[in-house]
Every structure is written in structure tokens, then in C-alpha cells.
Amino acid sequence: MIAISRVGALLALTCSVGASRTAVESFDYIVIGAGTSGLVVANRLSEQSSVTVAVIEPGNDERNNANVTTTLFGAGLNTPVDWLYSTVKQSGAGNRAFDLHAGKAWGGTSAINGMTYIRGNVAEFDAWEQLGNPGWNWNSIFHYFKKSEKYTVPTDSQLAAGATFESRYHGFHGPLHVGYIPALENGSFAPVVRDTWAGLSVAHNPDLNSGSVRGYGMGPQTLDTKSNVRWDAARAYLHPAENRPNLKVLKGTVKRITWAAGKSEAGLLVADGVEVVTDDGESTVLRAKKEIVVSAGALRTPLVLEGSGIGNPRILKSLGVEPLVDLPGVGENLIEQPSHFLVFSGDLHDSSPSAYHSYVTAAELFGADLAAVEAATRASIPRWARAAADASGVRSLDICAIEKLLKIQHDLLFKHNVTAAEILLVIAPDNILASNYWALFPFSRGSVHLESADRINEPLVDPRIFLADFDLSTMMAAGRFAEKFWLSEPMKTKGSVMGPVVSGGLDAQWQAHLRDTVIANSHPTGTASMMSRALGGVVDPELRVYGTANVRVVDASVVPMQVSGHLTATLYGLAERASDIIKRTTH
């Protein structure tokens, strides 16, 4: 058992700090949130012994929680380490409210997620530059992917079971362990997957982290391959640094950023601290001498900004918050992926638990209909942009900005041929076979805002699932593609349908089925996007919040578009690069 050392003991300090309204601690940097990105930043900044760093986190140290340490996906969901947010009812999905999972622990969502480590396609990262972010592209972030990674080469038995890799795309000396579960030993399923996908013209991808995810492959995970323990951000970045005298983790919830009386020479707001609320409701202010880094996640970072007077003035006034920076993009551009399952039973007693990720393009999904789908999608962009703007009540000028974002996404899908859907094939215990599939680039845009200035833990989340009908068409095509896999030889002889499948159904039947059973993927991005201010951006290319001198955001909220890979890999690379930017630009 690993003892809770200095940082763990410092959790108790919060109680004494919170109980006193006069005692004020100060730090050079305050990081809001001990999640995936926040802990990377805290670690890298505290490498400088001359500065002090505080991390404020409402969750606890869960290093000995079996639901966190296990590599069995789903163990931590719906437990006290899961915020388990609920959306408003979705009119496009059977008028149902959706659950959104997010980690409430040191490590944030990396403590409860599926641990998948897959980056995405080159063109998706290159598109960030088109959004007003010079220097943000695949080449600039690739170095940081490798910097964070400690890749473990698969064993011979894991290679026989389907794991493949190419060394040049991986890092071997970073803090984040990446590899395959020890139980991945039997190779009997690998040739069945290979031959079935080959019959459907889906090629094998030798390394899904190469900058192209097209095809199928077995993705690695963030785990220690020897101990079979989840390697979340706390194990990777906090535990090795917890004895640094200049780093503290304090338990509490940041309600708002506090501001200095005057502005900077450039007329920007200057943050001087944060108001922290403890579990018992007491509050205190911690001072920041240099910068504040908000890393509360895509569903909480907008709430911190709004509570601090940054956002859409109309929303802020309705909350009783004085508008200080007019940024209508705060909480907007929420992109959540619709997700669905097909479940089968099968005779695979000799195969170990495993997962294959299959990525397909719009051309593969729509086939002969591709040209018609491309044209219809392009023509629908103004309608979807207006629907998103009307739902959020933003100014009509912003409709043009939304249209531009959607056109860039359209070009990614239909001109750059990036992957449009992921189909995850899973062998689970008790002879369960499944496909979890989702649309990678939905055109629907939602929002997350404070519902009350006093309820920071209760976001008003509206992803607007299927607001854009393209998303429903993509899900329908992906579902049929996944179903075709299980019903094709040689896979067909291995399984039988167990769950509700609309085999051979008409479009209307598929659409009704999806609306009634779709779920959210819990991959939210975009709510404090790194984009030009004219496009509705919230942070600049140095991740500094527009209108402020010393507040930055580093988490999934700044990712302006979805990526084909799983968010975890992108967030580690982004946070590593952000840390260097902060070190370079802090005065």
C-alpha cells in the first residue's frame, strides 16, 4: 500500500484555512482542478523550485480505492468518485435526460474513464490553426504526446492476441504508463476480427497513434502493464511530485476568481486570487501572485468563469453576477458525441478480454450516397448554426461564426477524409460481445452554464443531441456498419444477437430506435474554446482568457472541435505544451 504523504496530509490544512476568514495563503500559481490537465500543469510548474503552486480540488486522494485502481472499465462510474451530471431533457432523443460521467478525485476523469490512449488524425489538429491558433497543429503537439508517454512494448503473447505498434510514434521515458492489460494473451479472436473486417474492406492499422486512426487496431491504455493498475494523472504526475515543498493540494471548490482593484497597463483584468468553499460551506480567499490556471473540465470551467464575471452579459446579469468581460463563447460550443451499443452473446471461451477500435470515414459509411450526403450537409449548415444560436440566445452576428466552425468540420469530413465514426468491438466476461459506436464529429452544438451563482456543482447542461440531423444519419450508418460486422463471416459463426437490433430495418425504424436508446459518450469539449475572439473563442493561442492578464484555461474546454481519438491522449499532450507556454510567457 502506498502511504498518503505530504500532499495527502495537506488536505487537512484546508479545514483550518476554510474556517478562518482572515488567514490568507498566497502562491505564485493556483491551479483550479486536480484533473487530467491540471495535474500535468501543477507538476511541470512546480519543477521550478523558485515558485509555489497550489491545486484546489473538491475530490479526494483515491489511490487506494479499488474502483479507481482497477483496469476494469466502469468500476468507478456511478460511485462517489463520479460527478454523474445530468443534462436537461433532450427533445431530439425521446425527451430523455442523459448522464454525463466525470471524475471527482485526484486525477479527475482519468480516474474513472476507459483508459484508452488514442490521439487522432493529423488534419484534425492542423485545423486548430484555421481557428486563429498559429502554432497549434499536429507537428507542434506530437513532441508533447511523446514527452508524456512511457510506452511498454507488447509481449509476444499480446502481439499474438492482436496488439501492434510502431516505435517511432511513441515516447518511452514520460510519466504516463501506456500499454496493454496482462490478461491479453490468447490470439484466437485476432484472426476472426482481421478476416471479418477484411471482408468489409476495413484495413488493419498497425498503430492508431501514428496520426491516422483509419482502419482497425487494438488501442493501448493508460495502465501499468506489470501491476495491472490504472495509471491516471495522479499516479503519473502528482504522486511523484507530492514531496516537493513548493506544491500543495488543497481540498475545496473554487467558486470564483477574485480581481485586483486596477487593470493592467494594457487595460486587462488582473486576477489576484480565488474564493474557495469547503465541504462544510465555509469560504476563504487564496491569493495568486502570478497566474491562475483553470482546469476544472469542459463542464465546470465555464461555471468558474461565469461566477467570476466572464461570459455572456445577458446570462451573467440573470445570475446576479456583474459582467466584467464580454465573452459570449463561455459555455457555448459544447460538443458531445452521441453513443450507442449493440450487444451479442458468443462462443469465445478461449479468448481473453480485449477491445478493437475501428475507425471509418464518411465515404465508408455512406458509400454510393456520399456525394448527396456531402451536398446536403453543406446546405444544412446555416440551418444548424441558426438553431444552435437560437437555442443559446446569442447575438445574430455569432451565427456567421458558428457557420464557419461547421464548414471547417465539414471540410475535415468530406475533403480531408478524416474518420467520421468509431466502432469499438469488445469481448467482455460471460461470453458478451458488443459494439459501442459513436459519431466522432457531430454538427450539433450545445451549452453548459451556471443555473445559479450559488450552485457551482450543478451545471445546466444541454448538449442538444441530434439538433443536427446529420448526427442521426451518421449514427444510423455506423450502427448498420457495426451490425454488418457481427453478421458477416467468419464472425457470424461466433455470436448471436442478444440485444435490441434493427436488423434490415427501414430508416424510420432505425431513427426511432436511436432516439429512444442513444446515450451520451461523456466526451465534452469546446466550452471555453481556443479560437479567435471573433469566432466565439474564450482563450487565445497562449490559452489566456481574453480580457484578462493572468488567467488561463487548460483542459478539454479549450479543445475547439472533437478529435477522432479518445480525449485522454489529447489532453496530456495539450497540457504538456501549455505548461511550457506558461513557463515561457509568465512574467
Coordinates of C-alpha atoms in Angstrom, one line a residue:
M1 CA 0.0 0.0 0.0
I2 CA 1.3 3.5 -0.9
A3 CA 1.2 5.8 2.1
I4 CA -0.5 9.2 1.8
S5 CA 2.4 11.5 2.3
R6 CA 2.9 15.2 2.4
V7 CA 0.2 16.3 -0.1
G8 CA -2.3 14.0 1.5
A9 CA -1.7 15.5 4.9
L10 CA -2.1 18.9 3.4
L11 CA -5.8 18.2 2.7
A12 CA -6.4 18.7 6.4
L13 CA -4.9 22.2 6.0
T14 CA -7.9 23.2 4.0
C15 CA -10.2 22.9 7.1
S16 CA -8.2 25.3 9.1
V17 CA -7.8 27.7 6.2
G18 CA -11.5 27.5 5.4
A19 CA -12.5 28.0 9.0
S20 CA -10.7 31.3 9.1
R21 CA -11.9 34.2 7.0
T22 CA -8.8 36.3 7.9
A23 CA -6.0 33.8 7.3
V24 CA -5.0 34.1 3.6
E25 CA -2.3 31.9 1.9
S26 CA -0.6 33.0 -1.2
F27 CA 1.0 31.1 -4.0
D28 CA 2.7 32.0 -7.3
Y29 CA 0.3 29.8 -9.3
I30 CA -3.1 28.5 -8.4
V31 CA -4.5 25.6 -10.5
I32 CA -8.2 25.0 -10.3
G33 CA -8.8 21.3 -10.5
A34 CA -6.6 18.2 -9.9
G35 CA -7.8 16.5 -13.1
T36 CA -6.0 15.2 -16.1
S37 CA -4.8 18.5 -17.4
G38 CA -4.5 20.3 -14.0
L39 CA -2.0 17.8 -12.6
V40 CA 0.2 18.0 -15.6
V41 CA 0.4 21.7 -15.2
A42 CA 0.9 21.6 -11.5
N43 CA 3.8 19.1 -11.9
R44 CA 5.6 21.0 -14.6
L45 CA 5.2 24.4 -13.0
S46 CA 6.4 23.0 -9.6
E47 CA 9.6 21.7 -11.3
Q48 CA 10.8 25.3 -10.8
S49 CA 11.8 25.3 -7.1
S50 CA 11.6 29.1 -7.0
V51 CA 7.8 29.1 -7.4
T52 CA 4.9 27.9 -5.3
V53 CA 1.9 26.0 -6.7
A54 CA -1.4 25.2 -5.2
V55 CA -4.0 22.9 -6.7
I56 CA -7.6 23.2 -5.5
E57 CA -9.8 20.1 -5.9
P58 CA -13.2 19.1 -4.4
G59 CA -12.4 15.4 -4.8
N60 CA -10.1 13.2 -2.7
D61 CA -7.0 11.1 -2.9
E62 CA -8.3 7.8 -4.2
R63 CA -5.0 6.0 -4.7
N64 CA -6.3 3.1 -2.6
N65 CA -9.8 3.0 -4.0
A66 CA -10.3 -0.4 -5.8
N67 CA -12.8 1.2 -8.1
V68 CA -10.1 3.6 -9.3
T69 CA -7.0 1.3 -9.4
T70 CA -8.7 -1.5 -11.3
T71 CA -8.3 -1.7 -15.1
L72 CA -11.9 -3.0 -15.4
F73 CA -13.8 -0.3 -17.2
G74 CA -16.9 1.1 -15.5
A75 CA -16.0 0.2 -11.9
G76 CA -15.8 3.9 -10.8
L77 CA -18.9 5.0 -12.7
N78 CA -22.0 5.9 -10.6
T79 CA -19.9 5.8 -7.4
P80 CA -18.8 8.7 -5.2
V81 CA -15.8 9.4 -7.5
D82 CA -18.2 10.2 -10.4
W83 CA -19.8 13.6 -10.5
L84 CA -22.6 12.0 -12.6
Y85 CA -24.0 15.2 -14.0
S86 CA -27.5 15.1 -15.7
T87 CA -28.4 17.0 -18.8
V88 CA -31.7 18.8 -19.4
K89 CA -34.2 16.6 -21.3
Q90 CA -33.2 16.2 -24.9
S91 CA -36.1 16.8 -27.3
G92 CA -34.2 15.0 -30.1
A93 CA -33.7 11.9 -28.1
G94 CA -37.0 10.8 -26.7
N95 CA -37.2 13.8 -24.3
R96 CA -34.8 11.9 -22.0
A97 CA -32.1 13.4 -19.7
F98 CA -28.7 11.9 -20.1
D99 CA -26.0 11.0 -17.6
L100 CA -22.6 12.6 -18.1
H101 CA -19.7 11.0 -16.2
A102 CA -16.8 13.0 -14.9
G103 CA -14.2 12.1 -12.3
K104 CA -14.4 13.6 -8.8
A105 CA -11.0 12.6 -7.5
W106 CA -7.3 13.4 -7.8
G107 CA -6.8 12.6 -11.4
G108 CA -10.2 13.8 -12.5
T109 CA -11.9 11.8 -15.2
S110 CA -8.6 9.9 -15.8
A111 CA -9.5 8.1 -12.6
I112 CA -12.8 6.6 -14.0
N113 CA -12.5 6.6 -17.8
G114 CA -11.9 3.7 -20.2
M115 CA -8.1 4.5 -20.1
T116 CA -7.9 4.3 -24.0
Y117 CA -4.9 6.1 -25.3
I118 CA -5.5 7.1 -29.0
R119 CA -4.6 10.6 -30.3
G120 CA -6.5 11.3 -33.5
N121 CA -5.9 12.4 -37.2
V122 CA -3.3 14.9 -38.3
A123 CA -5.8 17.1 -40.1
E124 CA -7.9 17.5 -37.0
F125 CA -5.1 19.1 -35.1
D126 CA -3.9 21.1 -38.1
A127 CA -7.4 22.6 -38.3
W128 CA -6.8 24.4 -34.9
E129 CA -4.6 26.9 -36.8
Q130 CA -7.6 27.8 -39.1
L131 CA -9.5 28.8 -36.0
G132 CA -7.0 31.5 -35.0
N133 CA -4.3 29.5 -33.2
P134 CA -1.0 29.9 -35.0
G135 CA 1.5 27.2 -33.9
W136 CA -1.1 24.7 -32.8
N137 CA -1.0 21.7 -35.2
W138 CA -0.1 18.1 -35.2
N139 CA 3.6 18.7 -35.5
S140 CA 3.7 21.1 -32.5
I141 CA 1.8 18.8 -30.2
F142 CA 3.3 15.5 -31.4
H143 CA 6.5 16.1 -29.4
Y144 CA 4.4 16.6 -26.3
F145 CA 2.5 13.3 -26.9
K146 CA 5.8 11.6 -26.7
K147 CA 7.1 13.6 -23.8
S148 CA 4.2 12.5 -21.6
E149 CA 4.3 8.8 -22.6
K150 CA 6.1 5.8 -21.1
Y151 CA 5.1 3.1 -23.7
T152 CA 5.5 -0.5 -22.8
V153 CA 6.2 -2.7 -25.8
P154 CA 3.6 -5.6 -26.1
T155 CA 4.8 -9.1 -25.1
D156 CA 4.9 -11.9 -27.7
S157 CA 1.6 -13.2 -26.4
Q158 CA 0.0 -9.7 -26.6
L159 CA 1.2 -9.4 -30.1
A160 CA -0.3 -12.7 -31.0
A161 CA -3.6 -11.5 -29.4
G162 CA -3.7 -8.5 -31.8
A163 CA -1.6 -5.7 -30.3
T164 CA 0.6 -3.9 -32.8
F165 CA 2.7 -0.8 -32.7
E166 CA 5.4 1.3 -34.4
S167 CA 8.1 2.6 -32.1
R168 CA 8.7 5.9 -33.9
Y169 CA 5.2 7.1 -32.8
H170 CA 5.8 6.6 -29.0
G171 CA 7.6 8.0 -26.1
F172 CA 9.4 5.7 -23.6
H173 CA 10.6 8.0 -20.8
G174 CA 7.5 10.0 -19.8
P175 CA 5.4 9.7 -16.6
L176 CA 2.3 8.3 -18.2
H177 CA 2.4 4.5 -18.5
V178 CA 0.8 3.2 -21.7
G179 CA 0.4 -0.4 -22.7
Y180 CA -1.9 -3.5 -22.7
I181 CA -3.5 -5.5 -19.9
P182 CA -1.6 -8.6 -18.8
A183 CA -4.7 -10.7 -19.4
L184 CA -4.3 -10.0 -23.1
E185 CA -2.8 -13.4 -24.0
N186 CA -4.9 -15.5 -26.3
G187 CA -4.8 -14.8 -30.0
S188 CA -7.8 -16.8 -31.2
F189 CA -10.0 -13.7 -31.7
A190 CA -7.5 -11.7 -33.7
P191 CA -7.7 -13.6 -37.0
V192 CA -11.5 -13.6 -36.8
V193 CA -11.6 -9.8 -36.5
R194 CA -9.0 -9.5 -39.2
D195 CA -10.8 -11.7 -41.7
T196 CA -14.2 -10.2 -40.9
W197 CA -13.1 -6.6 -41.4
A198 CA -11.1 -7.6 -44.5
G199 CA -14.4 -8.8 -46.0
L200 CA -15.8 -5.4 -45.4
S201 CA -12.8 -3.6 -46.8
V202 CA -11.6 -2.2 -43.5
A203 CA -7.8 -2.4 -43.3
H204 CA -5.7 -3.1 -40.3
N205 CA -4.0 0.0 -38.8
P206 CA -0.6 -1.0 -37.3
D207 CA -0.5 1.9 -34.9
L208 CA -3.6 4.0 -34.0
N209 CA -1.3 6.7 -32.6
S210 CA 0.5 7.5 -35.8
G211 CA -1.6 10.5 -36.7
S212 CA -4.0 8.3 -38.8
V213 CA -6.6 6.3 -37.0
R214 CA -8.4 5.0 -40.1
G215 CA -8.9 1.2 -40.1
Y216 CA -9.0 -1.1 -37.1
G217 CA -6.5 -1.9 -34.4
M218 CA -6.2 -2.7 -30.7
G219 CA -5.6 0.6 -28.8
P220 CA -3.3 0.8 -25.8
Q221 CA -4.5 2.0 -22.4
T222 CA -3.1 4.2 -19.6
L223 CA -2.1 1.4 -17.2
D224 CA 0.9 -0.2 -15.7
T225 CA 1.3 -3.5 -17.5
K226 CA 3.2 -5.2 -14.7
S227 CA 0.9 -4.4 -11.8
N228 CA -2.2 -4.1 -13.9
V229 CA -3.1 -0.8 -12.2
R230 CA -4.8 2.2 -13.8
W231 CA -2.2 4.9 -14.4
D232 CA -4.3 8.1 -14.0
A233 CA -3.0 11.6 -13.9
A234 CA -2.5 11.4 -10.1
R235 CA -0.2 8.4 -10.4
A236 CA 1.6 9.8 -13.4
Y237 CA 2.0 13.5 -12.4
L238 CA 1.1 14.1 -8.7
H239 CA 2.4 11.1 -6.7
P240 CA 6.0 11.5 -8.0
A241 CA 5.9 15.2 -7.1
E242 CA 3.9 15.2 -3.8
N243 CA 7.0 15.7 -1.6
R244 CA 8.0 18.9 -3.3
P245 CA 7.9 21.6 -0.7
N246 CA 6.5 24.1 -3.2
L247 CA 3.4 22.1 -4.2
K248 CA 0.2 21.8 -2.2
V249 CA -3.1 20.2 -2.9
L250 CA -6.0 21.7 -1.0
K251 CA -9.5 20.3 -0.8
G252 CA -12.3 22.7 -1.7
T253 CA -14.4 24.1 -4.6
V254 CA -13.4 27.3 -6.3
K255 CA -16.5 29.4 -6.6
R256 CA -14.9 32.4 -8.4
I257 CA -11.8 34.2 -9.3
T258 CA -11.1 37.4 -7.5
W259 CA -9.7 40.5 -9.2
A260 CA -7.3 43.3 -8.3
A261 CA -8.7 46.8 -8.0
G262 CA -6.9 48.1 -11.0
K263 CA -6.3 46.8 -14.5
S264 CA -3.0 46.1 -16.3
E265 CA -1.2 48.6 -18.5
A266 CA -3.0 47.0 -21.4
G267 CA -6.4 47.5 -19.8
L268 CA -6.8 43.9 -18.8
L269 CA -8.3 42.4 -15.7
V270 CA -5.7 41.2 -13.2
A271 CA -6.7 38.2 -11.1
D272 CA -5.3 38.2 -7.6
G273 CA -6.9 35.1 -6.1
V274 CA -9.7 32.6 -5.8
E275 CA -12.6 32.2 -3.4
V276 CA -12.7 28.6 -2.1
V277 CA -15.6 26.9 -0.5
T278 CA -15.1 23.9 1.8
D279 CA -17.4 20.9 2.2
D280 CA -18.9 22.5 5.3
G281 CA -19.8 25.7 3.4
E282 CA -17.0 27.9 4.8
S283 CA -15.2 30.1 2.4
T284 CA -11.8 31.8 2.2
V285 CA -9.7 33.5 -0.4
L286 CA -6.3 32.2 -1.6
R287 CA -4.0 34.7 -3.3
A288 CA -2.2 34.2 -6.6
K289 CA 0.9 36.3 -7.2
K290 CA 1.5 35.2 -10.8
E291 CA -1.3 33.3 -12.6
I292 CA -4.4 31.3 -12.2
V293 CA -4.9 28.2 -14.4
V294 CA -8.5 26.9 -14.7
S295 CA -8.5 23.1 -15.2
A296 CA -12.0 22.2 -14.0
G297 CA -13.1 20.4 -17.2
A298 CA -15.4 21.2 -20.0
L299 CA -18.5 21.1 -17.8
R300 CA -17.1 23.1 -14.8
T301 CA -14.6 25.6 -16.2
P302 CA -17.4 27.7 -17.8
L303 CA -19.1 27.9 -14.4
V304 CA -15.9 29.2 -12.7
L305 CA -15.6 31.9 -15.5
E306 CA -19.2 32.9 -15.3
G307 CA -19.1 33.1 -11.5
S308 CA -16.1 35.4 -11.9
G309 CA -17.9 37.8 -14.3
I310 CA -16.6 36.4 -17.6
G311 CA -19.2 35.3 -20.2
N312 CA -22.3 36.4 -21.9
P313 CA -23.5 39.6 -20.1
R314 CA -27.2 38.6 -20.6
I315 CA -26.5 35.3 -18.7
L316 CA -24.3 36.9 -16.1
K317 CA -27.0 39.6 -15.2
S318 CA -29.6 36.9 -14.9
L319 CA -27.4 35.2 -12.3
G320 CA -26.8 38.4 -10.4
V321 CA -23.2 38.5 -11.5
E322 CA -21.6 41.7 -12.6
P323 CA -20.3 41.4 -16.2
L324 CA -16.6 42.2 -16.3
V325 CA -15.5 40.6 -19.7
D326 CA -18.0 40.2 -22.5
L327 CA -17.3 36.7 -23.9
P328 CA -20.4 35.1 -25.2
G329 CA -18.5 32.0 -26.1
V330 CA -18.2 30.9 -22.5
G331 CA -20.2 27.8 -22.0
E332 CA -21.2 27.6 -25.7
N333 CA -19.9 25.3 -28.5
L334 CA -20.4 22.3 -26.3
I335 CA -19.8 19.2 -28.5
E336 CA -20.9 15.9 -27.1
Q337 CA -20.8 12.6 -29.1
P338 CA -24.0 10.5 -29.3
S339 CA -23.2 6.9 -28.5
H340 CA -25.0 3.5 -28.8
F341 CA -24.5 -0.2 -28.1
L342 CA -25.1 -3.4 -30.0
V343 CA -24.9 -6.5 -27.7
F344 CA -24.3 -10.1 -28.7
S345 CA -23.6 -13.4 -27.0
G346 CA -20.9 -15.7 -28.4
D347 CA -18.8 -18.8 -28.0
L348 CA -15.4 -17.3 -27.4
H349 CA -14.3 -19.3 -24.3
D350 CA -10.7 -19.4 -25.5
S351 CA -10.3 -15.6 -25.9
S352 CA -9.1 -13.1 -23.3
P353 CA -10.9 -9.8 -22.7
S354 CA -9.9 -7.3 -25.4
A355 CA -11.1 -4.3 -27.4
Y356 CA -10.6 -3.4 -31.1
H357 CA -11.1 0.2 -32.2
S358 CA -12.4 0.5 -35.8
Y359 CA -12.5 4.0 -37.4
V360 CA -14.4 4.6 -40.6
T361 CA -14.8 7.6 -42.9
A362 CA -17.9 9.2 -44.3
A363 CA -17.0 7.6 -47.6
E364 CA -17.1 4.1 -46.0
L365 CA -20.3 4.9 -44.1
F366 CA -22.3 6.4 -46.9
G367 CA -20.9 4.6 -49.9
A368 CA -22.6 5.5 -53.2
D369 CA -24.7 8.2 -51.3
L370 CA -21.5 10.1 -50.3
A371 CA -21.9 13.0 -52.8
A372 CA -25.5 13.5 -51.9
V373 CA -24.8 13.4 -48.2
E374 CA -21.9 15.9 -48.6
A375 CA -24.0 18.4 -50.5
A376 CA -27.0 18.1 -48.2
T377 CA -24.7 18.5 -45.2
R378 CA -23.1 21.6 -46.6
A379 CA -26.5 23.1 -47.4
S380 CA -27.8 22.4 -43.9
I381 CA -25.0 24.3 -42.1
P382 CA -26.8 27.7 -42.0
R383 CA -29.9 26.0 -40.5
W384 CA -27.9 24.1 -37.9
A385 CA -26.0 27.3 -37.0
R386 CA -29.2 29.3 -36.6
A387 CA -30.7 26.5 -34.5
A388 CA -27.7 26.5 -32.1
A389 CA -27.7 30.3 -31.9
D390 CA -31.4 30.5 -31.2
A391 CA -31.2 27.8 -28.5
S392 CA -28.5 29.7 -26.7
G393 CA -29.9 33.2 -27.3
V394 CA -26.6 34.6 -28.6
R395 CA -26.4 37.6 -30.9
S396 CA -27.2 37.0 -34.5
L397 CA -23.7 38.0 -35.5
D398 CA -22.5 34.8 -33.9
I399 CA -24.5 32.7 -36.4
C400 CA -21.8 33.5 -39.0
A401 CA -19.1 32.3 -36.6
I402 CA -20.9 29.1 -35.9
E403 CA -21.3 28.6 -39.7
K404 CA -17.6 29.0 -40.2
L405 CA -16.8 26.4 -37.5
L406 CA -19.2 23.9 -39.0
K407 CA -17.8 24.5 -42.5
I408 CA -14.3 23.7 -41.3
Q409 CA -15.7 20.5 -39.7
H410 CA -17.5 19.7 -43.0
D411 CA -14.2 20.0 -44.9
L412 CA -12.4 17.7 -42.4
L413 CA -15.0 15.0 -43.0
F414 CA -15.5 15.3 -46.8
K415 CA -12.3 16.9 -48.1
H416 CA -9.7 15.6 -45.7
N417 CA -11.5 12.3 -45.3
V418 CA -11.0 12.2 -41.5
T419 CA -12.8 9.4 -39.7
A420 CA -16.5 10.0 -39.0
A421 CA -17.4 7.2 -36.6
E422 CA -15.7 4.8 -34.2
I423 CA -16.9 1.3 -33.7
L424 CA -15.4 -0.3 -30.5
L425 CA -15.6 -4.1 -30.5
V426 CA -15.4 -5.6 -27.1
I427 CA -15.0 -9.1 -25.7
A428 CA -16.3 -9.0 -22.1
P429 CA -16.7 -11.7 -19.4
D430 CA -19.6 -14.2 -19.6
N431 CA -19.4 -14.5 -23.4
I432 CA -20.6 -11.0 -24.0
L433 CA -19.7 -9.4 -27.4
A434 CA -20.5 -5.8 -28.1
S435 CA -20.1 -2.9 -30.4
N436 CA -20.1 0.6 -28.8
Y437 CA -20.3 3.0 -31.6
W438 CA -20.5 6.8 -31.9
A439 CA -20.4 9.8 -34.2
L440 CA -17.0 11.4 -33.9
F441 CA -17.9 14.8 -35.4
P442 CA -21.4 15.8 -34.5
F443 CA -22.7 19.0 -36.0
S444 CA -25.0 19.6 -33.0
R445 CA -23.8 22.3 -30.7
G446 CA -24.9 22.7 -27.1
S447 CA -24.1 24.7 -24.0
V448 CA -23.3 24.5 -20.3
H449 CA -24.0 27.4 -17.9
L450 CA -24.5 28.2 -14.2
E451 CA -28.1 27.7 -13.2
S452 CA -27.4 29.6 -10.0
A453 CA -24.4 31.5 -8.9
D454 CA -24.5 29.7 -5.6
R455 CA -24.6 26.2 -7.1
I456 CA -21.3 25.7 -8.7
N457 CA -21.7 21.9 -8.6
E458 CA -24.9 21.8 -10.6
P459 CA -24.3 22.9 -14.2
L460 CA -27.1 23.4 -16.6
V461 CA -26.0 21.1 -19.4
D462 CA -27.8 20.9 -22.7
P463 CA -25.8 19.0 -25.4
R464 CA -28.8 19.2 -27.8
I465 CA -28.3 15.7 -29.1
F466 CA -29.4 15.3 -32.7
L467 CA -30.1 19.0 -33.1
A468 CA -28.4 18.5 -36.5
D469 CA -29.9 15.6 -38.4
F470 CA -26.6 14.7 -39.9
D471 CA -25.6 13.2 -36.5
L472 CA -28.6 10.9 -36.6
S473 CA -27.8 9.8 -40.1
T474 CA -24.2 9.1 -39.1
M475 CA -25.3 7.0 -36.1
M476 CA -27.7 5.1 -38.3
A477 CA -25.0 4.3 -40.8
A478 CA -22.5 3.4 -38.1
G479 CA -25.0 1.1 -36.4
R480 CA -25.7 -0.7 -39.6
F481 CA -21.9 -1.0 -40.3
A482 CA -21.4 -2.4 -36.8
E483 CA -24.2 -4.8 -37.2
K484 CA -22.9 -5.9 -40.5
F485 CA -19.6 -6.9 -38.9
W486 CA -21.2 -9.2 -36.4
L487 CA -23.4 -10.8 -39.1
S488 CA -20.6 -11.4 -41.6
E489 CA -18.4 -14.4 -41.8
P490 CA -16.3 -15.6 -40.0
M491 CA -17.7 -13.6 -37.1
K492 CA -21.2 -14.7 -37.8
T493 CA -20.5 -18.2 -36.6
K494 CA -19.1 -16.9 -33.3
G495 CA -22.1 -14.9 -32.0
S496 CA -25.8 -14.4 -31.8
V497 CA -27.9 -11.3 -31.4
M498 CA -28.6 -10.6 -27.7
G499 CA -29.7 -7.0 -27.6
P500 CA -32.2 -4.9 -29.5
V501 CA -31.0 -4.6 -33.1
V502 CA -33.0 -3.2 -36.0
S503 CA -31.6 -5.7 -38.5
G504 CA -32.6 -4.8 -42.0
G505 CA -34.9 -2.1 -40.7
L506 CA -36.1 1.0 -42.6
D507 CA -34.5 4.4 -41.9
A508 CA -37.5 5.4 -39.8
Q509 CA -37.2 2.3 -37.7
W510 CA -33.5 2.9 -37.1
Q511 CA -34.1 6.6 -36.3
A512 CA -36.8 5.8 -33.8
H513 CA -34.7 3.2 -32.2
L514 CA -31.7 5.5 -31.9
R515 CA -33.7 8.4 -30.5
D516 CA -35.1 6.2 -27.8
T517 CA -31.8 4.4 -26.8
V518 CA -28.9 6.7 -27.6
I519 CA -26.7 7.8 -24.7
A520 CA -24.0 10.5 -24.3
N521 CA -20.4 9.5 -24.7
S522 CA -19.1 11.7 -21.9
H523 CA -16.5 13.3 -24.2
P524 CA -17.5 17.0 -23.8
T525 CA -15.3 19.7 -25.4
G526 CA -15.3 23.2 -26.7
T527 CA -17.0 25.2 -23.9
A528 CA -14.1 27.7 -23.5
S529 CA -12.6 27.2 -26.9
M530 CA -9.1 28.2 -28.1
M531 CA -10.2 30.3 -31.1
S532 CA -10.2 33.8 -32.3
R533 CA -12.5 36.1 -30.3
A534 CA -14.4 36.8 -33.4
L535 CA -15.3 33.1 -33.8
G536 CA -16.6 33.0 -30.2
G537 CA -13.3 31.9 -28.7
V538 CA -12.6 32.2 -25.0
V539 CA -8.8 31.8 -24.8
D540 CA -6.0 32.9 -27.1
P541 CA -3.2 30.6 -28.5
E542 CA -1.4 31.0 -25.2
L543 CA -4.5 29.8 -23.5
R544 CA -5.0 33.1 -21.8
V545 CA -8.7 34.1 -21.3
Y546 CA -9.5 37.1 -23.5
G547 CA -9.7 40.4 -21.5
T548 CA -7.5 39.1 -18.6
A549 CA -3.8 39.4 -18.0
N550 CA -3.1 36.3 -16.0
V551 CA -6.0 33.7 -16.2
R552 CA -5.5 30.7 -18.4
V553 CA -7.6 27.6 -19.2
V554 CA -6.0 24.2 -19.7
D555 CA -8.5 21.3 -20.1
A556 CA -11.0 19.8 -22.5
S557 CA -13.0 23.0 -22.7
V558 CA -10.3 24.7 -24.8
V559 CA -10.4 21.9 -27.5
P560 CA -12.4 23.7 -30.2
M561 CA -13.5 20.6 -32.1
Q562 CA -13.8 16.9 -31.3
V563 CA -10.9 14.6 -32.2
S564 CA -11.2 11.1 -33.7
G565 CA -9.1 9.7 -30.9
H566 CA -10.1 9.5 -27.2
L567 CA -9.7 12.8 -25.3
T568 CA -7.2 11.5 -22.7
A569 CA -4.3 11.4 -25.1
T570 CA -5.0 14.8 -26.5
L571 CA -5.3 16.4 -23.0
Y572 CA -2.0 15.1 -21.8
G573 CA -0.3 16.4 -24.9
L574 CA -2.1 19.8 -24.7
A575 CA -1.3 20.2 -21.0
E576 CA 2.4 19.4 -21.5
R577 CA 2.6 22.1 -24.2
A578 CA 0.5 24.5 -22.2
S579 CA 3.0 24.1 -19.3
D580 CA 5.9 25.2 -21.5
I581 CA 3.9 28.1 -22.8
I582 CA 3.1 29.3 -19.2
K583 CA 6.7 29.0 -18.2
R584 CA 7.8 30.9 -21.2
T585 CA 5.3 33.7 -21.0
T586 CA 4.8 34.3 -17.3
H587 CA 6.5 37.4 -16.1

